[in-house]
PDB file of C-alpha atoms in Angstrom:
ATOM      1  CA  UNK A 306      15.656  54.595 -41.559  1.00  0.00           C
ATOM      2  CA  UNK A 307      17.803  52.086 -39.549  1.00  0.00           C
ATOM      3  CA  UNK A 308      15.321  50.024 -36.864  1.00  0.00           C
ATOM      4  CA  UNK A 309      17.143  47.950 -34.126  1.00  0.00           C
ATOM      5  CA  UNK A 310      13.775  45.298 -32.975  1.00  0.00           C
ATOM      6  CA  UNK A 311      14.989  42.898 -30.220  1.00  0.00           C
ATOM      7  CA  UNK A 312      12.963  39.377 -29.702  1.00  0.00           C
ATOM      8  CA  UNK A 313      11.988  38.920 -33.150  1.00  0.00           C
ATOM      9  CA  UNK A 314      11.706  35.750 -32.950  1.00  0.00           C
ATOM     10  CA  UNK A 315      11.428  33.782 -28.966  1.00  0.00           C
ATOM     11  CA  UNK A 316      13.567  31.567 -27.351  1.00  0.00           C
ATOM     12  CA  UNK A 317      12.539  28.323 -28.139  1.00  0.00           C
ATOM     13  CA  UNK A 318      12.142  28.893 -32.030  1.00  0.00           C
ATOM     14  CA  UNK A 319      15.600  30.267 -31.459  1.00  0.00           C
ATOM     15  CA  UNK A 320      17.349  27.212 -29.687  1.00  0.00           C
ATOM     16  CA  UNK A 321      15.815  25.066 -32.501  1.00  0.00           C
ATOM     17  CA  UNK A 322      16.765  27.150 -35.637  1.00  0.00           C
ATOM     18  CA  UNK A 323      20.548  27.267 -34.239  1.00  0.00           C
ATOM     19  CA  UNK A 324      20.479  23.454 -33.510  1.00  0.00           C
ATOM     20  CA  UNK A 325      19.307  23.056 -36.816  1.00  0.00           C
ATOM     21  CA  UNK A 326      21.450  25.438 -38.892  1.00  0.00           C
ATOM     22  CA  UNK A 327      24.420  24.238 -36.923  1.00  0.00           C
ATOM     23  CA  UNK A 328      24.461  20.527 -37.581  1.00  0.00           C
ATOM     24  CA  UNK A 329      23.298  21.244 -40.986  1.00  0.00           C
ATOM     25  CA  UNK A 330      25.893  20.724 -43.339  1.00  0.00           C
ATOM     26  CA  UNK A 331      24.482  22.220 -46.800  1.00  0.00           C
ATOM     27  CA  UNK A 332      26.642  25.272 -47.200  1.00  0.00           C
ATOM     28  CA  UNK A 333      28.269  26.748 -49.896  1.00  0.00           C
ATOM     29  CA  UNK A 334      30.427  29.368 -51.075  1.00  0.00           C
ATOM     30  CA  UNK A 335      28.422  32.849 -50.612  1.00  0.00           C
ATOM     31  CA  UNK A 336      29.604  34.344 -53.632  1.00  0.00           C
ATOM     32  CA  UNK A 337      27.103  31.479 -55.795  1.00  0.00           C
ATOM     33  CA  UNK A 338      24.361  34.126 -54.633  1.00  0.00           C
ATOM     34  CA  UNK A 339      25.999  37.292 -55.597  1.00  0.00           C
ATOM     35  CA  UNK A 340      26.368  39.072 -58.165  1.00  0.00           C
ATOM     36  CA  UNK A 341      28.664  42.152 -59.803  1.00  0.00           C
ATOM     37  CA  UNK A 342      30.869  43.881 -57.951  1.00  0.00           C
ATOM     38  CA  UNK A 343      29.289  42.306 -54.171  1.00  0.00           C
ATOM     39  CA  UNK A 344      30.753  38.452 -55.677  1.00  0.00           C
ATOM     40  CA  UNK A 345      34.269  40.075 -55.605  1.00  0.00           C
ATOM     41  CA  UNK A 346      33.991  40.892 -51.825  1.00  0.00           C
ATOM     42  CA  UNK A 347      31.799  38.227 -50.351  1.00  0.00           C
ATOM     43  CA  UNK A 348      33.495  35.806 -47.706  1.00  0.00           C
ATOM     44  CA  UNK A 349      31.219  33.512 -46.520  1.00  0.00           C
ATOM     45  CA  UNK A 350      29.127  30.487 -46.737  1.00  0.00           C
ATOM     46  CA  UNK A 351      25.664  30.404 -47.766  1.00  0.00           C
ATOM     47  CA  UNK A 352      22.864  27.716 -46.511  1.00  0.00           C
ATOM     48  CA  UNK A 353      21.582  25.472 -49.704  1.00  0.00           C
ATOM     49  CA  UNK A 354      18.440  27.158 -50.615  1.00  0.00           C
ATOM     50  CA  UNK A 355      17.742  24.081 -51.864  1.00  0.00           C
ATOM     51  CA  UNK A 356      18.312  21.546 -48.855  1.00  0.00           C
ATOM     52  CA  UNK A 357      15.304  20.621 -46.689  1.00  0.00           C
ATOM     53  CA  UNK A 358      16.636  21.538 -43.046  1.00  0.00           C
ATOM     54  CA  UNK A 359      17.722  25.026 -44.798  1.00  0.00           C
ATOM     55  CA  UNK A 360      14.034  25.462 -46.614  1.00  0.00           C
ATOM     56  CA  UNK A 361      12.073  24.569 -42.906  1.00  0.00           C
ATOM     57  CA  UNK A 362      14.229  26.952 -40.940  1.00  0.00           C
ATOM     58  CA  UNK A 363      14.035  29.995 -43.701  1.00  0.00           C
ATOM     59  CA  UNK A 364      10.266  29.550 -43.573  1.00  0.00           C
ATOM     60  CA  UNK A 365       9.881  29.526 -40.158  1.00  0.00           C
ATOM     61  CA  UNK A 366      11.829  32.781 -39.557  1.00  0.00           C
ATOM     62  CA  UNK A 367      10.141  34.038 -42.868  1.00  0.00           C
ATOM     63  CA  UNK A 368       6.160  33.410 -40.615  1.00  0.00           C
ATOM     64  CA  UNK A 369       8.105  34.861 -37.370  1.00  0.00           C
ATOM     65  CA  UNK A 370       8.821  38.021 -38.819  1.00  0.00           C
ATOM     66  CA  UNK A 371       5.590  38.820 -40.551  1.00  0.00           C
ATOM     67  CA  UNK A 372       3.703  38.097 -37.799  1.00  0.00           C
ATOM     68  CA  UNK A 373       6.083  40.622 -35.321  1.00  0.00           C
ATOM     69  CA  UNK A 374       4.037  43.944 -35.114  1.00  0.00           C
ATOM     70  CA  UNK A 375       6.933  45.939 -34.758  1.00  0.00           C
ATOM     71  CA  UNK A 376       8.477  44.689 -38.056  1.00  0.00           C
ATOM     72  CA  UNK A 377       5.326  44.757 -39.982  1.00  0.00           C
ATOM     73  CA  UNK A 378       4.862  48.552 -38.667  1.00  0.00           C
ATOM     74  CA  UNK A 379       9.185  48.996 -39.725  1.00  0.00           C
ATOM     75  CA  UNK A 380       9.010  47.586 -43.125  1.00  0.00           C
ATOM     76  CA  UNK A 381       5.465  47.321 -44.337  1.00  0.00           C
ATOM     77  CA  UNK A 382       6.385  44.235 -46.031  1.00  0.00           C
ATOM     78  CA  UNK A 383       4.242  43.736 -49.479  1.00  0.00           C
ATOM     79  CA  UNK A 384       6.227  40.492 -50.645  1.00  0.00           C
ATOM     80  CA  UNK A 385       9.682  39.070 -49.300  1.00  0.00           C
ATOM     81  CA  UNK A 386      11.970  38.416 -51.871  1.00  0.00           C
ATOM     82  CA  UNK A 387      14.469  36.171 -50.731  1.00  0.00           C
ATOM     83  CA  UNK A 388      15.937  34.871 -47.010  1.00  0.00           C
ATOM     84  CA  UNK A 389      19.525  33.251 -46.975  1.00  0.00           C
ATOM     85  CA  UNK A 390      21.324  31.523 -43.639  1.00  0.00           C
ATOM     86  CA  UNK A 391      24.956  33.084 -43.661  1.00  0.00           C
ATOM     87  CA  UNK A 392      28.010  31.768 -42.028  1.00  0.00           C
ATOM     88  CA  UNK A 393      30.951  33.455 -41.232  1.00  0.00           C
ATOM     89  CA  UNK A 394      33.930  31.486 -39.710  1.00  0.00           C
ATOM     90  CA  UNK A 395      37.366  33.233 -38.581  1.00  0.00           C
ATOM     91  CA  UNK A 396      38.771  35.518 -41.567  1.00  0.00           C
ATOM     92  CA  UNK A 397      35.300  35.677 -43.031  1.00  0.00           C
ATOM     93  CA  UNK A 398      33.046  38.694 -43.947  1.00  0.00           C
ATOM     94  CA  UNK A 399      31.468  41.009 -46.934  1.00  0.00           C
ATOM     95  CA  UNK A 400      33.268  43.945 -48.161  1.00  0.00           C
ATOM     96  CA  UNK A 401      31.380  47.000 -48.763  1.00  0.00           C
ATOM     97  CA  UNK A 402      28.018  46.842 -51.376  1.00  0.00           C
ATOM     98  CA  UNK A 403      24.797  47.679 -52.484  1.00  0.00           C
ATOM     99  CA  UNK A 404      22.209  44.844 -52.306  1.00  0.00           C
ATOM    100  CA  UNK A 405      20.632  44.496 -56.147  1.00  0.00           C
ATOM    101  CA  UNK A 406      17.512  46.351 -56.661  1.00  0.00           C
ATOM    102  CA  UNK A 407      15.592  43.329 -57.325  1.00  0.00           C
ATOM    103  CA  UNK A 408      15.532  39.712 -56.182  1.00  0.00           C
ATOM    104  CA  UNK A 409      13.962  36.597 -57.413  1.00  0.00           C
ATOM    105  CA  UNK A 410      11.442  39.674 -59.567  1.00  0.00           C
ATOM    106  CA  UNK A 411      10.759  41.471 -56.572  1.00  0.00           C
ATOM    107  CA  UNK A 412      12.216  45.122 -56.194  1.00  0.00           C
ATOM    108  CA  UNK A 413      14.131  45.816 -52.451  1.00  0.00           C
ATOM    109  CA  UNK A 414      13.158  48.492 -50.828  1.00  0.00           C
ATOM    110  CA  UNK A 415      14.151  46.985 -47.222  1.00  0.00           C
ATOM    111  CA  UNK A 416      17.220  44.844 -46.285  1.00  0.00           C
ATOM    112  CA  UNK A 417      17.455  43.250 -42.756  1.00  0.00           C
ATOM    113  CA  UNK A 418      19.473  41.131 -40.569  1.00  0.00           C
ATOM    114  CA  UNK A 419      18.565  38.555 -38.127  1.00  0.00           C
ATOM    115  CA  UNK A 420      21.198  37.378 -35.772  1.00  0.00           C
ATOM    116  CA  UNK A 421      21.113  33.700 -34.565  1.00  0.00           C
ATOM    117  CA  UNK A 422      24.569  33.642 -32.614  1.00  0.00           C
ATOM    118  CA  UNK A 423      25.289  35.738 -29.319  1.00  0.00           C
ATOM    119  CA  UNK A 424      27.756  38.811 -29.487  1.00  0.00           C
ATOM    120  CA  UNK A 425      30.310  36.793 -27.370  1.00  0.00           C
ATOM    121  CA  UNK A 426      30.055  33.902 -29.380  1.00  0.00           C
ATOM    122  CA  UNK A 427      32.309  35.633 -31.769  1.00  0.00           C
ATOM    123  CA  UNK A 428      34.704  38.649 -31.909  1.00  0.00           C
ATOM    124  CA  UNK A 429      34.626  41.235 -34.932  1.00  0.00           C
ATOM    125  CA  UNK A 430      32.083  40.325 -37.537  1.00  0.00           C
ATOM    126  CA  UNK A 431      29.871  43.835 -36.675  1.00  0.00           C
ATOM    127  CA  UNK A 432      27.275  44.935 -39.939  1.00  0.00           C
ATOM    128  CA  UNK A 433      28.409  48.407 -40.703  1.00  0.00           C
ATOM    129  CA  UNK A 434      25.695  50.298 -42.315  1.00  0.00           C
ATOM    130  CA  UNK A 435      26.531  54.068 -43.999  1.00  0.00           C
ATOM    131  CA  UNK A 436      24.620  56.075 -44.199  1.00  0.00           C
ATOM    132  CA  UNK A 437      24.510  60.319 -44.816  1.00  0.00           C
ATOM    133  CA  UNK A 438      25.200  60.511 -40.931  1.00  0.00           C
ATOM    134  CA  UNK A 439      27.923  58.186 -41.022  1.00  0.00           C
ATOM    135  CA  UNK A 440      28.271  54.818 -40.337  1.00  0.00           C
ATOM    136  CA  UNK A 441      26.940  52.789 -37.634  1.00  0.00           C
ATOM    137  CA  UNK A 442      28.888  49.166 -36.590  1.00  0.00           C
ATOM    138  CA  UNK A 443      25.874  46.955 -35.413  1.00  0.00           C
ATOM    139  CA  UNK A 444      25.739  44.031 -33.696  1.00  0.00           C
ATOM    140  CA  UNK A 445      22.661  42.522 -31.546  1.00  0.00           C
ATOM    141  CA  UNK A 446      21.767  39.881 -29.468  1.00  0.00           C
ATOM    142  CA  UNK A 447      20.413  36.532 -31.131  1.00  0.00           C
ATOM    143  CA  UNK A 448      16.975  36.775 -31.761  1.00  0.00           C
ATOM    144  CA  UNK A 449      16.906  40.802 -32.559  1.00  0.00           C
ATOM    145  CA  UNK A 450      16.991  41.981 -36.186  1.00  0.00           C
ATOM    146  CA  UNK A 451      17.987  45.498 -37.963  1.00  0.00           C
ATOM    147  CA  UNK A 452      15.791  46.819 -41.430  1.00  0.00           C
ATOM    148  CA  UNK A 453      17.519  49.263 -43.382  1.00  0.00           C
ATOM    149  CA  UNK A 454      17.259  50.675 -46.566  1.00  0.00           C
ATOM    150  CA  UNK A 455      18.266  48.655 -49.115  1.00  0.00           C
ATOM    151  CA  UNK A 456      20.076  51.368 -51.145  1.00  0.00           C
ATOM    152  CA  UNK A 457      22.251  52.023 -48.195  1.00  0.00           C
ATOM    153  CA  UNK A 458      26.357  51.080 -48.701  1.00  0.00           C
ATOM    154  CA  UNK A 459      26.798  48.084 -46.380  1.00  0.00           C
ATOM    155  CA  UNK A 460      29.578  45.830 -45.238  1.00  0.00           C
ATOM    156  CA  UNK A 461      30.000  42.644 -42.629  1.00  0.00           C
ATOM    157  CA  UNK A 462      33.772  43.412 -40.694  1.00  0.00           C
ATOM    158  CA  UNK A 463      35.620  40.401 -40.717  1.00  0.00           C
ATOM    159  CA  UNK A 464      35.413  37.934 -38.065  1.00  0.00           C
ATOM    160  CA  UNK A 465      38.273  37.225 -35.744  1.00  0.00           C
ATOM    161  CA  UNK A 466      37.189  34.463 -33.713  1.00  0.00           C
ATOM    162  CA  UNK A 467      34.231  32.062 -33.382  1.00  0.00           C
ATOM    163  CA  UNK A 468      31.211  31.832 -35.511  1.00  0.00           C
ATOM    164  CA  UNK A 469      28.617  34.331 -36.958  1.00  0.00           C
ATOM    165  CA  UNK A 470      25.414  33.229 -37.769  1.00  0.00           C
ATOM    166  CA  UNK A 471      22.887  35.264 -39.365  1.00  0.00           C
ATOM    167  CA  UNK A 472      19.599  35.379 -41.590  1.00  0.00           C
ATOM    168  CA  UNK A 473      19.290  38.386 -43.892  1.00  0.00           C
ATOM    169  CA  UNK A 474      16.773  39.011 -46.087  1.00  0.00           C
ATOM    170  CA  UNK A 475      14.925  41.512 -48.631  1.00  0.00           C
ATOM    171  CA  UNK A 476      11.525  42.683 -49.030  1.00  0.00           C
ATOM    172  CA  UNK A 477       9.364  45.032 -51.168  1.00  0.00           C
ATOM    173  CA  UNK A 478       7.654  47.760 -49.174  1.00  0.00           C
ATOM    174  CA  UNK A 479       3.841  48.649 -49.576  1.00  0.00           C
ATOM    175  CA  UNK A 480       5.420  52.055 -48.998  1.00  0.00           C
ATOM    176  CA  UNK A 481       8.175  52.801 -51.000  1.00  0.00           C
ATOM    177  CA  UNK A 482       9.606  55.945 -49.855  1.00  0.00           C
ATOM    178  CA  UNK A 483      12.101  55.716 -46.806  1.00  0.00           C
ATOM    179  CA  UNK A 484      10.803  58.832 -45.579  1.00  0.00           C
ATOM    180  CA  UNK A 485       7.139  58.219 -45.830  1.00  0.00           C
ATOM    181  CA  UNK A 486       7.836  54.604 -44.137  1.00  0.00           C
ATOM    182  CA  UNK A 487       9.730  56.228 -41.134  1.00  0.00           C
ATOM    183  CA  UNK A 488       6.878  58.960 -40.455  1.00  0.00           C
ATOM    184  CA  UNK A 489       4.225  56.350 -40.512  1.00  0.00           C
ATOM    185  CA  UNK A 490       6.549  53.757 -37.935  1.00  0.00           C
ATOM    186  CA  UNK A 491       7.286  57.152 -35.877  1.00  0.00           C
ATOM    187  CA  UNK A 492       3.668  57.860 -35.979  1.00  0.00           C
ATOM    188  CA  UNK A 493       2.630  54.154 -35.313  1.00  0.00           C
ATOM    189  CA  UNK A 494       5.177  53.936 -32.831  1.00  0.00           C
ATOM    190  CA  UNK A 495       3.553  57.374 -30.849  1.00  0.00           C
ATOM    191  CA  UNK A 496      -0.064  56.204 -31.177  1.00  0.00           C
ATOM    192  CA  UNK A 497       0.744  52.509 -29.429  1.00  0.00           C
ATOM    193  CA  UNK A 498       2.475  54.341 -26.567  1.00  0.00           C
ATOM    194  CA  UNK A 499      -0.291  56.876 -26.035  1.00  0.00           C
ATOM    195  CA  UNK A 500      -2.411  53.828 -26.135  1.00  0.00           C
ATOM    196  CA  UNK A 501      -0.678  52.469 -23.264  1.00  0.00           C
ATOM    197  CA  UNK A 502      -0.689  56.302 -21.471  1.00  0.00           C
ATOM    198  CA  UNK A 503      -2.465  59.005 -22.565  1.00  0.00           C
ATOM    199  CA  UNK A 504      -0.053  61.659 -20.917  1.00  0.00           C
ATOM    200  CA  UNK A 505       2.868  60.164 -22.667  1.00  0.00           C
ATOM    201  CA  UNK A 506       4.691  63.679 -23.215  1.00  0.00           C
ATOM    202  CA  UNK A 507       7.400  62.111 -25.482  1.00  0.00           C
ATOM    203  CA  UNK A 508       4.366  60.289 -27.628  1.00  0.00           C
ATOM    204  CA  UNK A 509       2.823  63.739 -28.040  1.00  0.00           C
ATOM    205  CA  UNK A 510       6.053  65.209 -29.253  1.00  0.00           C
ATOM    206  CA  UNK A 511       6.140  62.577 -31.534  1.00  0.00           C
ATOM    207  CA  UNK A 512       3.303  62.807 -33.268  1.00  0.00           C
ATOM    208  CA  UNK A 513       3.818  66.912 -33.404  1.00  0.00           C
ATOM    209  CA  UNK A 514       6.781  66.194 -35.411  1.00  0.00           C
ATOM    210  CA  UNK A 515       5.846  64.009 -37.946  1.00  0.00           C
ATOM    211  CA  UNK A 516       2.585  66.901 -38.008  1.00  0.00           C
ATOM    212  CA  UNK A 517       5.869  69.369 -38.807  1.00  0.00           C
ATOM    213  CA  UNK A 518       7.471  66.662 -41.531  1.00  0.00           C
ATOM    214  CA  UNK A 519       4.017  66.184 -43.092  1.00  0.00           C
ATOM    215  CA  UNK A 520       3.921  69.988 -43.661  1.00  0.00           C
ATOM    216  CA  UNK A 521       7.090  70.900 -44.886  1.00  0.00           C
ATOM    217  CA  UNK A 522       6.880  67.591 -47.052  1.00  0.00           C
ATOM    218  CA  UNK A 523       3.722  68.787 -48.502  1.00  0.00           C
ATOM    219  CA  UNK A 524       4.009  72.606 -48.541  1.00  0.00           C
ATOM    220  CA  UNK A 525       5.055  74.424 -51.564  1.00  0.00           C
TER     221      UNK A 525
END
């Protein structure tokens, strides 16, 4: 399940985490926080975990996102493992890998992105995600954030021009299947809008569906 969620985080907390991640100066190479085969094919720099400016903004996008409704319903978050501030200047980007299967102790179920700089603020650069139906080149406004899978193949397209700022970050589910997490967000998802409209037709068809996936999940 790939979830685009736009506004994760508002426009003032957003002009203040850019300020402060641009003028910061504690980066490093991004390969120090990789490991196997992704160290070989990451191109980047990597906020200081470790540096105070780096710390406050990682924890203030860390109590933005669990307290969005729309990303809590997405990734059910049980524990976040880890949240890094990534910078990719021109030539820069992450060749194709598989995020570990645990972080800091805590298994990855989910994987997500939070983009801090504008799409015209910087050409190439786009998160390419594969999945079984192919791949899909994403790249959002600042403020809006994709979850994905964290066993999905993954890579971030150079960048040709300008600068790419991004947060990305892991989490353990309190659901662990993909498929069980994307029938309770479609699900969710149906029962807000009927909420808001009781006729909602495409709400209804919603929740018939994930009836139909419940079923033939279940049935023997």
């Amino acid at each position: 399940m790939l979830t685009c969620i736009e506004s994760v985080i508002d426009a003032p907390t957003l002009e203040a985490v850019r300020e402060q991640v641009i003028e910061s100066a504690s980066f490093s190479p991004g390969h120090h926080t990789a490991a196997g085969r992704a160290r070989e094919v990451k191109h980047n720099l990597q906020g200081i975990a470790t540096d105070s400016t780096i710390k406050g903004v990682t924890r203030l996008l860390e109590k933005a996102l669990l307290a969005h409704p729309v990303f809590r319903a997405a990734a059910r978050p049980r524990k976040l493992a880890r949240m890094l501030i990534s910078r990719y200047e021109e030539g820069m980007g992450y060749g194709s890998h598989i995020d570990a299967p645990a972080i800091d102790g805590v298994r990855t179920d989910v994987s997500f992105t939070l983009f801090l700089s504008a799409p015209d603020e910087y050409e190439g650069g786009e998160l390419v995600i594969e999945s079984g139906a192919g791949e899909d080149a994403i790249k959002l406004p600042a403020g809006a954030l994709v979850c994905y899978p964290s066993s999905f193949l993954h890579r971030v397209d150079p960048v040709r021009q300008g600068t790419r700022l991004v947060a990305v970050g892991w989490l353990q589910s309190e659901v662990r299947s993909v498929e069980q997490r994307s029938l309770l967000f479609a699900m969710d998802t149906a029962l807000a809008r009927l909420r808001e409209a009781p006729d909602d037709r495409r709400a209804l068809d919603e929740l018939a569906n994930v009836r139909a996936n419940l079923q033939r999940m279940w049935m023997e």
